[in-house]
Tab-separated table of N, CA, C and O in Angstrom:
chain	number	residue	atom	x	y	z
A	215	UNK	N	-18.389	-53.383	2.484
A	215	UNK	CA	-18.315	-53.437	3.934
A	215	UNK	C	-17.092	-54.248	4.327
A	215	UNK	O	-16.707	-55.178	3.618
A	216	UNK	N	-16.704	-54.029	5.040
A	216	UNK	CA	-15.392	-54.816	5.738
A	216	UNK	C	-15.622	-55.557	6.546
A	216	UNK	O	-14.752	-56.422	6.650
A	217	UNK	N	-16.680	-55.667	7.420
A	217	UNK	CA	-16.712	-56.140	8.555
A	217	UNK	C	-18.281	-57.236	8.523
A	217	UNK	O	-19.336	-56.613	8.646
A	218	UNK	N	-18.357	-58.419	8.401
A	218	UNK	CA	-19.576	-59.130	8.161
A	218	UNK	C	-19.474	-59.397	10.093
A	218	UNK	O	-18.589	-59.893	10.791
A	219	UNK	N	-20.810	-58.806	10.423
A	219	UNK	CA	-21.191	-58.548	11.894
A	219	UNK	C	-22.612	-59.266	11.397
A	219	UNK	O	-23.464	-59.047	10.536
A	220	UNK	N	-22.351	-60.318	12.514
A	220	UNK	CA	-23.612	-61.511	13.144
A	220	UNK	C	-24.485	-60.609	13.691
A	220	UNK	O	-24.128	-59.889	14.622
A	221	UNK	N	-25.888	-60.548	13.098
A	221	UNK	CA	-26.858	-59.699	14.391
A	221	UNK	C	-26.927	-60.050	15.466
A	221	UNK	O	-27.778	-59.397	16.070
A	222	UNK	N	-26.454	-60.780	16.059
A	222	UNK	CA	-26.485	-60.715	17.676
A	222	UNK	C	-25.356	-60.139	18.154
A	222	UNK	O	-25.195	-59.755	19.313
A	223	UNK	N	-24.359	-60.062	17.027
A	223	UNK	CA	-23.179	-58.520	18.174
A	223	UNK	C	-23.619	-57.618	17.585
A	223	UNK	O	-23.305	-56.710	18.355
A	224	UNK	N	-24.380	-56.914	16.376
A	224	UNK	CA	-24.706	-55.745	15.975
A	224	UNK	C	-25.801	-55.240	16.958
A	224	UNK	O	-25.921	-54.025	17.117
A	225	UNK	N	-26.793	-56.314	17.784
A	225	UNK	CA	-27.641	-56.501	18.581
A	225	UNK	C	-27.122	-55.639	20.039
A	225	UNK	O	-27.615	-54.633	20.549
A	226	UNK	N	-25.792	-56.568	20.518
A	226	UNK	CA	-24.727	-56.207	21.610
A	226	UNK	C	-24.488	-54.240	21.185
A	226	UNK	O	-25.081	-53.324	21.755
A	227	UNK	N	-23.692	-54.132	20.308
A	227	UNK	CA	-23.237	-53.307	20.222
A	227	UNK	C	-24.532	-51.980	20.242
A	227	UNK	O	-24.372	-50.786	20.493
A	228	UNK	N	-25.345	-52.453	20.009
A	228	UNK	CA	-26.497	-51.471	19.786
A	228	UNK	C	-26.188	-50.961	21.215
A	228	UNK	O	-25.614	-49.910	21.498
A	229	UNK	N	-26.881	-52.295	22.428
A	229	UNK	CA	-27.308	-52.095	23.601
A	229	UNK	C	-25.723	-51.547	24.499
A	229	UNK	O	-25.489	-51.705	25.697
A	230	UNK	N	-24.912	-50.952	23.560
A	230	UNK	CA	-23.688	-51.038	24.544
A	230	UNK	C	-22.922	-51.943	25.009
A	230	UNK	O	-22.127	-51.738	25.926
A	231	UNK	N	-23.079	-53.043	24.425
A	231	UNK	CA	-22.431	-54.250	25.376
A	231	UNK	C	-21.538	-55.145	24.610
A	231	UNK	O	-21.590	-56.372	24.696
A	232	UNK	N	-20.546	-54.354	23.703
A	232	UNK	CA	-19.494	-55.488	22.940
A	232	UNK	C	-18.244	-55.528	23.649
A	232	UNK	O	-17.748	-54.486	24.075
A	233	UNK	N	-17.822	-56.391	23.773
A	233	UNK	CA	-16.772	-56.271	24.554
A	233	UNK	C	-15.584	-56.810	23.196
A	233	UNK	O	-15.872	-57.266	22.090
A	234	UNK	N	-14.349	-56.572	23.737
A	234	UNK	CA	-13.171	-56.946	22.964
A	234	UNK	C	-13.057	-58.037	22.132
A	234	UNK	O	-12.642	-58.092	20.975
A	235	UNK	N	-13.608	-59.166	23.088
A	235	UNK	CA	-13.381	-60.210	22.813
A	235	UNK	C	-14.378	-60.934	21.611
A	235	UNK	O	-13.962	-61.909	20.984
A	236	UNK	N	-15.655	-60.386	21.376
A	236	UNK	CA	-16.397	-60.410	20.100
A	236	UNK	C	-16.173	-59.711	19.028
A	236	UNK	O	-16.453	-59.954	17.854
A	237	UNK	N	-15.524	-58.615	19.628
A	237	UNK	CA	-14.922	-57.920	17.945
A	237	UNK	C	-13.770	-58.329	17.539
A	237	UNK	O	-13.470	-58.054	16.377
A	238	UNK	N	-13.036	-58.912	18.175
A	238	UNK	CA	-11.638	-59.383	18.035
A	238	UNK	C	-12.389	-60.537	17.212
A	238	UNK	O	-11.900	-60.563	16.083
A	239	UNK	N	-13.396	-61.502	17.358
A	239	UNK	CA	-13.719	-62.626	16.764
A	239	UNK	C	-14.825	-62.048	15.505
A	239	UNK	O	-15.193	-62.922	14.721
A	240	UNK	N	-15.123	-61.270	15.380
A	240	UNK	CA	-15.473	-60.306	13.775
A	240	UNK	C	-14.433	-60.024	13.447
A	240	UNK	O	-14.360	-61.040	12.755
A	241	UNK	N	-13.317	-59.474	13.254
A	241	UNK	CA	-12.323	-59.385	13.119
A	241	UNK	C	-11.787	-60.372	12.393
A	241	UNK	O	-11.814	-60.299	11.165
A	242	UNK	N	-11.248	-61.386	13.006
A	242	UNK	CA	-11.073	-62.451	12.655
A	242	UNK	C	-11.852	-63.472	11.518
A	242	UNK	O	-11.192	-64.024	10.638
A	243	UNK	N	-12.770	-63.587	11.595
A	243	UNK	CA	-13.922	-63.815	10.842
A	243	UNK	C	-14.031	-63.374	9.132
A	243	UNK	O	-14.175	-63.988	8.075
A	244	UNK	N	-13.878	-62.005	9.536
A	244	UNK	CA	-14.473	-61.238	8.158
A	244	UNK	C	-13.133	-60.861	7.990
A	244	UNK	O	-13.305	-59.784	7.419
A	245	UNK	N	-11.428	-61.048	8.126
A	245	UNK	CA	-10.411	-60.414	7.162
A	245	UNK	C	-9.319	-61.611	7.718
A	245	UNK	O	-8.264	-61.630	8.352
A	246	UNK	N	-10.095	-62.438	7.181
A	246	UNK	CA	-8.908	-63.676	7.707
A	246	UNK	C	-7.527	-63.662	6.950
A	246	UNK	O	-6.566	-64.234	7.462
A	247	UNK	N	-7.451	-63.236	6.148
A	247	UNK	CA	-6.201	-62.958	5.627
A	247	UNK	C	-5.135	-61.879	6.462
A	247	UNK	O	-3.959	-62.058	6.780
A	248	UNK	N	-5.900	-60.865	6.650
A	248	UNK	CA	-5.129	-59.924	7.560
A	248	UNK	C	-5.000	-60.308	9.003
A	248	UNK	O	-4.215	-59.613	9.649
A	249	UNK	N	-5.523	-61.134	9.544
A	249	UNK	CA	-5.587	-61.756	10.829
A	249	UNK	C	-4.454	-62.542	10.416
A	249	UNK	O	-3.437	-62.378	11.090
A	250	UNK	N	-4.400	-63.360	9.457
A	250	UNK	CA	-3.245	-64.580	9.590
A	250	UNK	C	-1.660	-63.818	9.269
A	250	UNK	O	-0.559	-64.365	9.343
A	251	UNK	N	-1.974	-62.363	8.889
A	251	UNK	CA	-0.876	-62.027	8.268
A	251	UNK	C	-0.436	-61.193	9.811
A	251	UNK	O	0.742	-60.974	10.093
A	252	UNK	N	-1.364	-60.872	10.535
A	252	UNK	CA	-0.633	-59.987	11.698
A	252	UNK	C	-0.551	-61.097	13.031
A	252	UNK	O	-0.439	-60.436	14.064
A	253	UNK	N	-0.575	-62.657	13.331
A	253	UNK	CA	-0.555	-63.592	13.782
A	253	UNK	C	1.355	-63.797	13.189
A	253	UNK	O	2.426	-63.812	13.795
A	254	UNK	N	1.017	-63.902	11.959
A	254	UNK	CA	3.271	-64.096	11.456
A	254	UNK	C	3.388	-63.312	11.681
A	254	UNK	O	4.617	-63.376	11.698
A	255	UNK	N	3.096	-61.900	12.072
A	255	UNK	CA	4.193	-60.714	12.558
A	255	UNK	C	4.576	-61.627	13.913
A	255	UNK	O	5.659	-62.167	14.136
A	256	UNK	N	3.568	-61.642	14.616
A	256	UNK	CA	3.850	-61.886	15.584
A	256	UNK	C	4.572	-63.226	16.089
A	256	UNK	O	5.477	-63.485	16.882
A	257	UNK	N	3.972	-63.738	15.486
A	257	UNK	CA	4.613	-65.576	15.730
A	257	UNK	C	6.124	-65.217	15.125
A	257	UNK	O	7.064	-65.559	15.842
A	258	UNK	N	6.423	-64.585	13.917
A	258	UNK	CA	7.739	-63.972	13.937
A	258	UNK	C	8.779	-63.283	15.113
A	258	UNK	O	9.969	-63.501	15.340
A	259	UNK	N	7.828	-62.382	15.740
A	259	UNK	CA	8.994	-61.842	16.905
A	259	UNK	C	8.935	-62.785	18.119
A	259	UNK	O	9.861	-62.662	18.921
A	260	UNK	N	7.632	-64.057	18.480
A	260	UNK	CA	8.212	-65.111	19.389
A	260	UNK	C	9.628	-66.069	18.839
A	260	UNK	O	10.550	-66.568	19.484
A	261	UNK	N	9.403	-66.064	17.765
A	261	UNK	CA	10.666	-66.774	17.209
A	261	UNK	C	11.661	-66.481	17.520
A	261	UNK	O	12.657	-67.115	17.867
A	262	UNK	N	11.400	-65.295	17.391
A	262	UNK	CA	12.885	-64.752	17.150
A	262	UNK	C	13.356	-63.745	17.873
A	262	UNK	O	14.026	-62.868	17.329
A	263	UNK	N	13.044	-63.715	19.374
A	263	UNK	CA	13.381	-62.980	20.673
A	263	UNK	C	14.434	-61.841	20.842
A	263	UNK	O	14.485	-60.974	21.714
A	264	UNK	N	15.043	-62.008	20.062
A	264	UNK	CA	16.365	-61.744	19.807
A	264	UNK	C	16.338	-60.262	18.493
A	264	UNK	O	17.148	-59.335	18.540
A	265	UNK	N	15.414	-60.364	17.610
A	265	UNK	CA	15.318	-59.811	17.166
A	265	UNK	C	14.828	-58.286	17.065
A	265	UNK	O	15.251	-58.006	18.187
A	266	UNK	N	14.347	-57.230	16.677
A	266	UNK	CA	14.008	-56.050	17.400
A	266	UNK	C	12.417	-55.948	16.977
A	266	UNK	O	11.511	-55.571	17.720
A	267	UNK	N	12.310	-56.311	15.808
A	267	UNK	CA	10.704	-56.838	15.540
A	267	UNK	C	10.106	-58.086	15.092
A	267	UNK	O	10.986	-58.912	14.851
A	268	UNK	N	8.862	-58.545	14.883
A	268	UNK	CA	8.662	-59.568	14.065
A	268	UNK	C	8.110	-58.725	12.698
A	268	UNK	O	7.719	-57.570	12.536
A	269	UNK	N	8.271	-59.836	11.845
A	269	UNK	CA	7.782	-58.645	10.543
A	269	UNK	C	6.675	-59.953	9.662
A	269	UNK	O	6.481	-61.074	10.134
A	270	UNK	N	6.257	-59.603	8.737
A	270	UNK	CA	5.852	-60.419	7.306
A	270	UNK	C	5.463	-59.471	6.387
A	270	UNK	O	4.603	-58.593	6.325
A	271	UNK	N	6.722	-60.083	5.396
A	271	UNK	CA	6.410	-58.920	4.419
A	271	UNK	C	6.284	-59.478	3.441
A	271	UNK	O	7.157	-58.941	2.759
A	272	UNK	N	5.730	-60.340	2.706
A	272	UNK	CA	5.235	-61.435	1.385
A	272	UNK	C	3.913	-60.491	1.136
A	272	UNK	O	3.090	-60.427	2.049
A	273	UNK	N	3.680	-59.731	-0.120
A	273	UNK	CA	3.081	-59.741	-1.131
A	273	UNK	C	1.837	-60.089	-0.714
A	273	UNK	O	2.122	-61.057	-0.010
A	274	UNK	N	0.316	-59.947	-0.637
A	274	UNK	CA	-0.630	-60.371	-0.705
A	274	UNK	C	-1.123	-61.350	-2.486
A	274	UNK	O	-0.805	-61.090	-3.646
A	275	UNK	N	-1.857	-62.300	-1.981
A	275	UNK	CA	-1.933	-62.513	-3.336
A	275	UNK	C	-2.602	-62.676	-4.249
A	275	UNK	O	-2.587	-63.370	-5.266
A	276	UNK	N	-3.381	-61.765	-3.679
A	276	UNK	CA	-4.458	-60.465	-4.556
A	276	UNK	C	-4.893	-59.520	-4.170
A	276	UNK	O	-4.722	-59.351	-2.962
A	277	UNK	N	-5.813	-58.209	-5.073
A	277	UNK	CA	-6.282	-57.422	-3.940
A	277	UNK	C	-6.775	-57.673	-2.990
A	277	UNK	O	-6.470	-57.163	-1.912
A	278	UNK	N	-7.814	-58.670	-3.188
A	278	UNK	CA	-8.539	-58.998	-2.350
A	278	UNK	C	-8.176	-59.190	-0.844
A	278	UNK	O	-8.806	-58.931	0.181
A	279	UNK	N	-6.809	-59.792	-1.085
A	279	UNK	CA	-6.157	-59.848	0.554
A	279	UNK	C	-5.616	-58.744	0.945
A	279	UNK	O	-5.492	-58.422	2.126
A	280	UNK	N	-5.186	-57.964	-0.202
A	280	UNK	CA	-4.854	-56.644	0.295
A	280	UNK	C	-5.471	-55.524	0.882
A	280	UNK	O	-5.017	-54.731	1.708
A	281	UNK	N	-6.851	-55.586	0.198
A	281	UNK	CA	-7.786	-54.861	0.478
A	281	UNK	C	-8.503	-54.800	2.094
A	281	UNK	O	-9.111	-53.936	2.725
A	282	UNK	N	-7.935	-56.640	2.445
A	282	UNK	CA	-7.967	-56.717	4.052
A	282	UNK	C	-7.405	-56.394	4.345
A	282	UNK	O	-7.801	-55.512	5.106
A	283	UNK	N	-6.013	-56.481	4.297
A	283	UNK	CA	-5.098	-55.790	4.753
A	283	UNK	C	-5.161	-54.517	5.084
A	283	UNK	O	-4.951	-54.167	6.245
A	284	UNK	N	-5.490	-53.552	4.007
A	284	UNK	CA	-5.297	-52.092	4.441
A	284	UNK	C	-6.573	-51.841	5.621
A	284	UNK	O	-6.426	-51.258	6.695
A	285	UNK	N	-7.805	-52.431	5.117
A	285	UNK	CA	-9.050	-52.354	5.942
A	285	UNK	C	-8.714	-52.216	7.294
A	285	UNK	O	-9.149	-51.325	8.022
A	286	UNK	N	-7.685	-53.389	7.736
A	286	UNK	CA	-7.836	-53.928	9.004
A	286	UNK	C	-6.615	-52.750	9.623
A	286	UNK	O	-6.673	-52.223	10.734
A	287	UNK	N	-5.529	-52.517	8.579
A	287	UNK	CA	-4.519	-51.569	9.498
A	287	UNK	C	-5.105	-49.882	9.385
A	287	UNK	O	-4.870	-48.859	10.028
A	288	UNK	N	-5.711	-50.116	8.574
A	288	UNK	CA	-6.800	-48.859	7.973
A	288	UNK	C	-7.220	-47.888	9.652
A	288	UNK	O	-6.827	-46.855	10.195
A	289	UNK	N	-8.408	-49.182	10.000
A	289	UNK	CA	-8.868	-48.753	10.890
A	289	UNK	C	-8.508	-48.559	12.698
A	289	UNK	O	-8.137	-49.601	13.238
A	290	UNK	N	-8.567	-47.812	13.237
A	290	UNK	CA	-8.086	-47.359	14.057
A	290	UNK	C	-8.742	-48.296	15.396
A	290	UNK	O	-8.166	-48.665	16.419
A	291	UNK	N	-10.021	-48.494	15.002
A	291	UNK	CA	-10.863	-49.486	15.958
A	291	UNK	C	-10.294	-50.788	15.901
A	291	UNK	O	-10.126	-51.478	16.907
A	292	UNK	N	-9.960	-51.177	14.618
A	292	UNK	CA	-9.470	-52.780	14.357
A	292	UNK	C	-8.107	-52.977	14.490
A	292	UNK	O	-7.712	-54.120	14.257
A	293	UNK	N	-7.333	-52.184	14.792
A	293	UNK	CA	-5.779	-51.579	14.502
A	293	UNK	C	-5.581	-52.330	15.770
A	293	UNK	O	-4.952	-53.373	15.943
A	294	UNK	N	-6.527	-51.282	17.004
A	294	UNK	CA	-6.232	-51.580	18.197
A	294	UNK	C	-6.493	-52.891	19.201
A	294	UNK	O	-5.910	-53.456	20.126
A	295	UNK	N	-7.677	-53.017	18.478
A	295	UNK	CA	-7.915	-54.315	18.919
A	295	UNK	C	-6.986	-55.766	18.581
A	295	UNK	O	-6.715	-56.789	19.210
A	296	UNK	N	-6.723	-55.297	17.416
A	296	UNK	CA	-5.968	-56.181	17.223
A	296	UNK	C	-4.351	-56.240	18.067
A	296	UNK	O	-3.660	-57.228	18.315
A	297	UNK	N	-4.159	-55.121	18.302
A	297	UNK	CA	-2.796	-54.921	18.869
A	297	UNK	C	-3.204	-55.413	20.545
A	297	UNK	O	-2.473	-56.166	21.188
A	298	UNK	N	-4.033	-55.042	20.891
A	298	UNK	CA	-4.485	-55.659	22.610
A	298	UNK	C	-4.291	-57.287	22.908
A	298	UNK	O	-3.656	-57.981	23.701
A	299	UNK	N	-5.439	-57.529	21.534
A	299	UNK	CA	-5.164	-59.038	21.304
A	299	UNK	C	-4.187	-59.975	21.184
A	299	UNK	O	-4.130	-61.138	21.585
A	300	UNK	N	-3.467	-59.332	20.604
A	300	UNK	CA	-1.746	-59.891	20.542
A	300	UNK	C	-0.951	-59.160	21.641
A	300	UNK	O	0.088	-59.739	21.959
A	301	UNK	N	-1.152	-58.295	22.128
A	301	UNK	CA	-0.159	-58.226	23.081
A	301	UNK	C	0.994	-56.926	22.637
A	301	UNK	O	1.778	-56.459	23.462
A	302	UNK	N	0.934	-56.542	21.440
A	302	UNK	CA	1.830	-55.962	20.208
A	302	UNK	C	1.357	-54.250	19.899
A	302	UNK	O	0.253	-53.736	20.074
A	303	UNK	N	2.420	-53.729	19.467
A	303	UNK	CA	2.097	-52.362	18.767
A	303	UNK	C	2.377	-52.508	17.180
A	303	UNK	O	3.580	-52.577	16.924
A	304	UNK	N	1.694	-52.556	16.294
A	304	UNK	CA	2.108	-52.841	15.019
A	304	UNK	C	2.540	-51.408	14.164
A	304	UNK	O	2.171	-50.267	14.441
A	305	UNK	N	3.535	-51.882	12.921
A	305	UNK	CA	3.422	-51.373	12.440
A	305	UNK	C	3.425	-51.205	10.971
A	305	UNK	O	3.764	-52.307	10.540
A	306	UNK	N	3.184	-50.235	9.767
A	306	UNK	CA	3.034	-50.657	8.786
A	306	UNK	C	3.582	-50.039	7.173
A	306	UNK	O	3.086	-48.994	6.751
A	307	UNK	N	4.463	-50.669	6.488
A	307	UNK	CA	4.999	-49.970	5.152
A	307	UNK	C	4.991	-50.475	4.441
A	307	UNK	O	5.156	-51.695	4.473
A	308	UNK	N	4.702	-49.489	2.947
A	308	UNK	CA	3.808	-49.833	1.827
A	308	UNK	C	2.523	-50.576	2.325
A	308	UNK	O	1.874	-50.530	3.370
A	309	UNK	N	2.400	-51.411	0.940
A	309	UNK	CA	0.728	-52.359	1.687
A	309	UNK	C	0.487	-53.708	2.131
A	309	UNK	O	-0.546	-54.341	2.347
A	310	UNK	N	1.984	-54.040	2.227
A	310	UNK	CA	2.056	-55.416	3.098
A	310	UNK	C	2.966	-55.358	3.909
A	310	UNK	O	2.782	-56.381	4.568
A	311	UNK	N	4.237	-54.625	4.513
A	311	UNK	CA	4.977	-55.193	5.251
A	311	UNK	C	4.369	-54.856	6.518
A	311	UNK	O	3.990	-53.686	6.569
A	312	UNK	N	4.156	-55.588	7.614
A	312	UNK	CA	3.933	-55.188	8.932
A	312	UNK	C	4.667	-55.744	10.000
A	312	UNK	O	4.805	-56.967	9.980
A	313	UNK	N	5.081	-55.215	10.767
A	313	UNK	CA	6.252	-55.277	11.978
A	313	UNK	C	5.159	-55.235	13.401
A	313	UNK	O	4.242	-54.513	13.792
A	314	UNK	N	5.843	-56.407	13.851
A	314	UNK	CA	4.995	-56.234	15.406
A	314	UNK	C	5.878	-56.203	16.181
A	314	UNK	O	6.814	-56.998	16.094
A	315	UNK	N	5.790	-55.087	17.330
A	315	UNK	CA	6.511	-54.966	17.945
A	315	UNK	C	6.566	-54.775	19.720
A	315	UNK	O	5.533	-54.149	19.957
A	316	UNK	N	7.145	-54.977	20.792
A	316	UNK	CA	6.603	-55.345	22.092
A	316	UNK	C	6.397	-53.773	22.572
A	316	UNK	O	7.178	-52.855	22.321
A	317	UNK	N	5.481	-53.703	23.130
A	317	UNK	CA	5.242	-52.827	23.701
A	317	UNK	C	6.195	-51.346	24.435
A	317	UNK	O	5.983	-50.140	24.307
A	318	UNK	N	7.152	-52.010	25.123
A	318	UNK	CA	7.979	-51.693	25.479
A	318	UNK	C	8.905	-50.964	24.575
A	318	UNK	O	9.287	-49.848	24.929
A	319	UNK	N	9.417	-51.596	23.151
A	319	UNK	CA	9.936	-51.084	22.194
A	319	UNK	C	9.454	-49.728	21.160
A	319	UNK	O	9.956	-49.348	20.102
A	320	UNK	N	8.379	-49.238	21.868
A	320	UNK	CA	7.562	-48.678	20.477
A	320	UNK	C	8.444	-47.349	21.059
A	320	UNK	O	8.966	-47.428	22.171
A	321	UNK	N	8.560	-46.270	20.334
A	321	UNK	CA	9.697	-45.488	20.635
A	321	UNK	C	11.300	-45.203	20.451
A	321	UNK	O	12.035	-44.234	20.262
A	322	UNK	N	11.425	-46.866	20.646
A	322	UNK	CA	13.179	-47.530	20.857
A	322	UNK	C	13.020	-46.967	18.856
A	322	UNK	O	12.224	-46.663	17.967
A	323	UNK	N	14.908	-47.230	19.296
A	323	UNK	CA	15.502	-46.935	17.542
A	323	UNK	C	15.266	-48.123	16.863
A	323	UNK	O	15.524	-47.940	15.673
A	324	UNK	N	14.871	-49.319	17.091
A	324	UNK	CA	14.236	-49.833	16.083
A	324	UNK	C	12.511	-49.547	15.335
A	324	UNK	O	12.130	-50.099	14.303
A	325	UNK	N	11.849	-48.764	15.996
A	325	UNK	CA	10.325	-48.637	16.180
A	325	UNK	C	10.555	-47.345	15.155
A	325	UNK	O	10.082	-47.138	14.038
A	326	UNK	N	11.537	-46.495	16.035
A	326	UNK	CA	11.532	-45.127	15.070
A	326	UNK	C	12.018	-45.407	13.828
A	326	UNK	O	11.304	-44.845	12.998
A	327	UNK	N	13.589	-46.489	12.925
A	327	UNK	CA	13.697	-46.585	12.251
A	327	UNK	C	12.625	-46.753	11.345
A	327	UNK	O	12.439	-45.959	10.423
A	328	UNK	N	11.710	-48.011	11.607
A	328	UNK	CA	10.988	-48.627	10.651
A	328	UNK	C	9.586	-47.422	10.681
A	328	UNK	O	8.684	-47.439	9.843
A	329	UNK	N	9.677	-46.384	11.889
A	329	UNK	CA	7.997	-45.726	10.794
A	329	UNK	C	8.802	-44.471	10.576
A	329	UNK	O	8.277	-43.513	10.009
A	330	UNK	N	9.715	-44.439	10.883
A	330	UNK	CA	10.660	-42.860	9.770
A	330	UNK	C	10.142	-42.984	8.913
A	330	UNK	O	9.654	-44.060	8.569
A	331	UNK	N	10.033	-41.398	7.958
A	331	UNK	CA	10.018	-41.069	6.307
A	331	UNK	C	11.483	-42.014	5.685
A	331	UNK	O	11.370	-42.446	4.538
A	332	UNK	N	12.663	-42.279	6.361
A	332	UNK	CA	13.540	-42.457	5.643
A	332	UNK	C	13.678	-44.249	5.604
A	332	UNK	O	14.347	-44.983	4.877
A	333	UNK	N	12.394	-44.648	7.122
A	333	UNK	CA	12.727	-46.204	6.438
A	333	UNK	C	11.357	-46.502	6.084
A	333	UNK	O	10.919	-47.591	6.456
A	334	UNK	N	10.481	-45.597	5.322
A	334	UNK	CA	9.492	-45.904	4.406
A	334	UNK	C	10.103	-46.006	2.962
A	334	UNK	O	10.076	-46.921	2.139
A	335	UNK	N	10.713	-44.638	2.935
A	335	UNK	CA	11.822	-44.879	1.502
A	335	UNK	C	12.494	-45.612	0.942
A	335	UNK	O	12.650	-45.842	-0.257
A	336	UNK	N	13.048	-46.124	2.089
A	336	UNK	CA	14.606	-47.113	1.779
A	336	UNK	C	13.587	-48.761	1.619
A	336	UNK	O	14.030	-49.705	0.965
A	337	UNK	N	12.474	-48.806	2.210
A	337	UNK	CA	11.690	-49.825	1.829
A	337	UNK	C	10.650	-49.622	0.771
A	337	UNK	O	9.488	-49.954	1.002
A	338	UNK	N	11.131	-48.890	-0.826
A	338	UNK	CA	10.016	-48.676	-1.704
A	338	UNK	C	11.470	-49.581	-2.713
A	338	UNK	O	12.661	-49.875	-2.620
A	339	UNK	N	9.810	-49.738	-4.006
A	339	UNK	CA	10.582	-50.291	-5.209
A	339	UNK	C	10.167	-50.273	-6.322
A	339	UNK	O	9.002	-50.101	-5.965
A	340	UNK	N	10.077	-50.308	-7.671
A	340	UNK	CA	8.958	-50.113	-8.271
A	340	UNK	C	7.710	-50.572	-8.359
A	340	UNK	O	6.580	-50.090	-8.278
A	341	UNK	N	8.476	-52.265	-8.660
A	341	UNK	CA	7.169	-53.170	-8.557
A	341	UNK	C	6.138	-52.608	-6.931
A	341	UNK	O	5.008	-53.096	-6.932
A	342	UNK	N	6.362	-51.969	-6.056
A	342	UNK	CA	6.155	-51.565	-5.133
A	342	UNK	C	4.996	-50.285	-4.840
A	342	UNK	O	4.318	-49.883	-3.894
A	343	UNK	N	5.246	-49.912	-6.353
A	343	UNK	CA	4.785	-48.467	-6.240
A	343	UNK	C	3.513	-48.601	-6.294
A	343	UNK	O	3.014	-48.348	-5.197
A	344	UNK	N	2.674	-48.917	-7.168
A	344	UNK	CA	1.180	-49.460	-7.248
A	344	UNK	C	0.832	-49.897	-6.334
A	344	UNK	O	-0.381	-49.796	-6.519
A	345	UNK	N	0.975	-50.507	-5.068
A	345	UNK	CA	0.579	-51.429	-4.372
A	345	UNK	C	-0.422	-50.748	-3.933
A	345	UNK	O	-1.208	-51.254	-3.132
């Protein structure tokens, strides 16, 4: 399972009533690794204003974090939430690099570079290939 849900939001969610802000904190909770890793995307592009994305691309350092990792960009429910939460459109190559990027930009030639076929390529390696 990916997601360790407290019965009182599995409770919520039954009755219809989860709102963002409790799944964003399951979320958080149950893939803290992938939470802290899409927090440096982002704390990356406040840094660095100037720049066209924020990124973090360090290696997980084990499956285990990886396995959050993909979980969390995996899913389309957690993808988004997470992107609301931050404010961000993310994005993602191979099984750790992720780029956050402002809203506004998703489209722009930096957004298209990085989810092209050609800058998935130009970002492979061997040690890479397994991931």
């Amino acid at each position: 399972m990916s997601l360790d849900v407290p019965t009182p939001v599995l409770e919520a969610a039954e009755r219809g009533e989860l709102d963002d802000a409790r799944f964003v904190a399951v979320v958080r909770d149950s893939l803290p690794y992938a939470w802290s890793v899409v927090a440096a995307a982002v704390g990356d592009r406040l840094d660095r204003p100037d720049a066209p994305f924020g990124e973090h691309a360090v290696p997980p350092p084990s499956e285990r974090e990886r396995g959050q990792l993909l979980r969390a960009l995996a899913s389309d429910a957690i993808r988004a939430a997470l992107e609301r939460h931050f404010g961000v459109r993310l994005a993602f190559q191979n099984c750790h690099r992720v780029a956050a990027f402002a809203p506004g930009d998703v489209g722009g030639p930096a957004h298209r570079a990085f989810t092209s076929p050609r800058g998935q390529v130009l970002n492979q390696s061997p040690e890479l290939r397994d991931c």
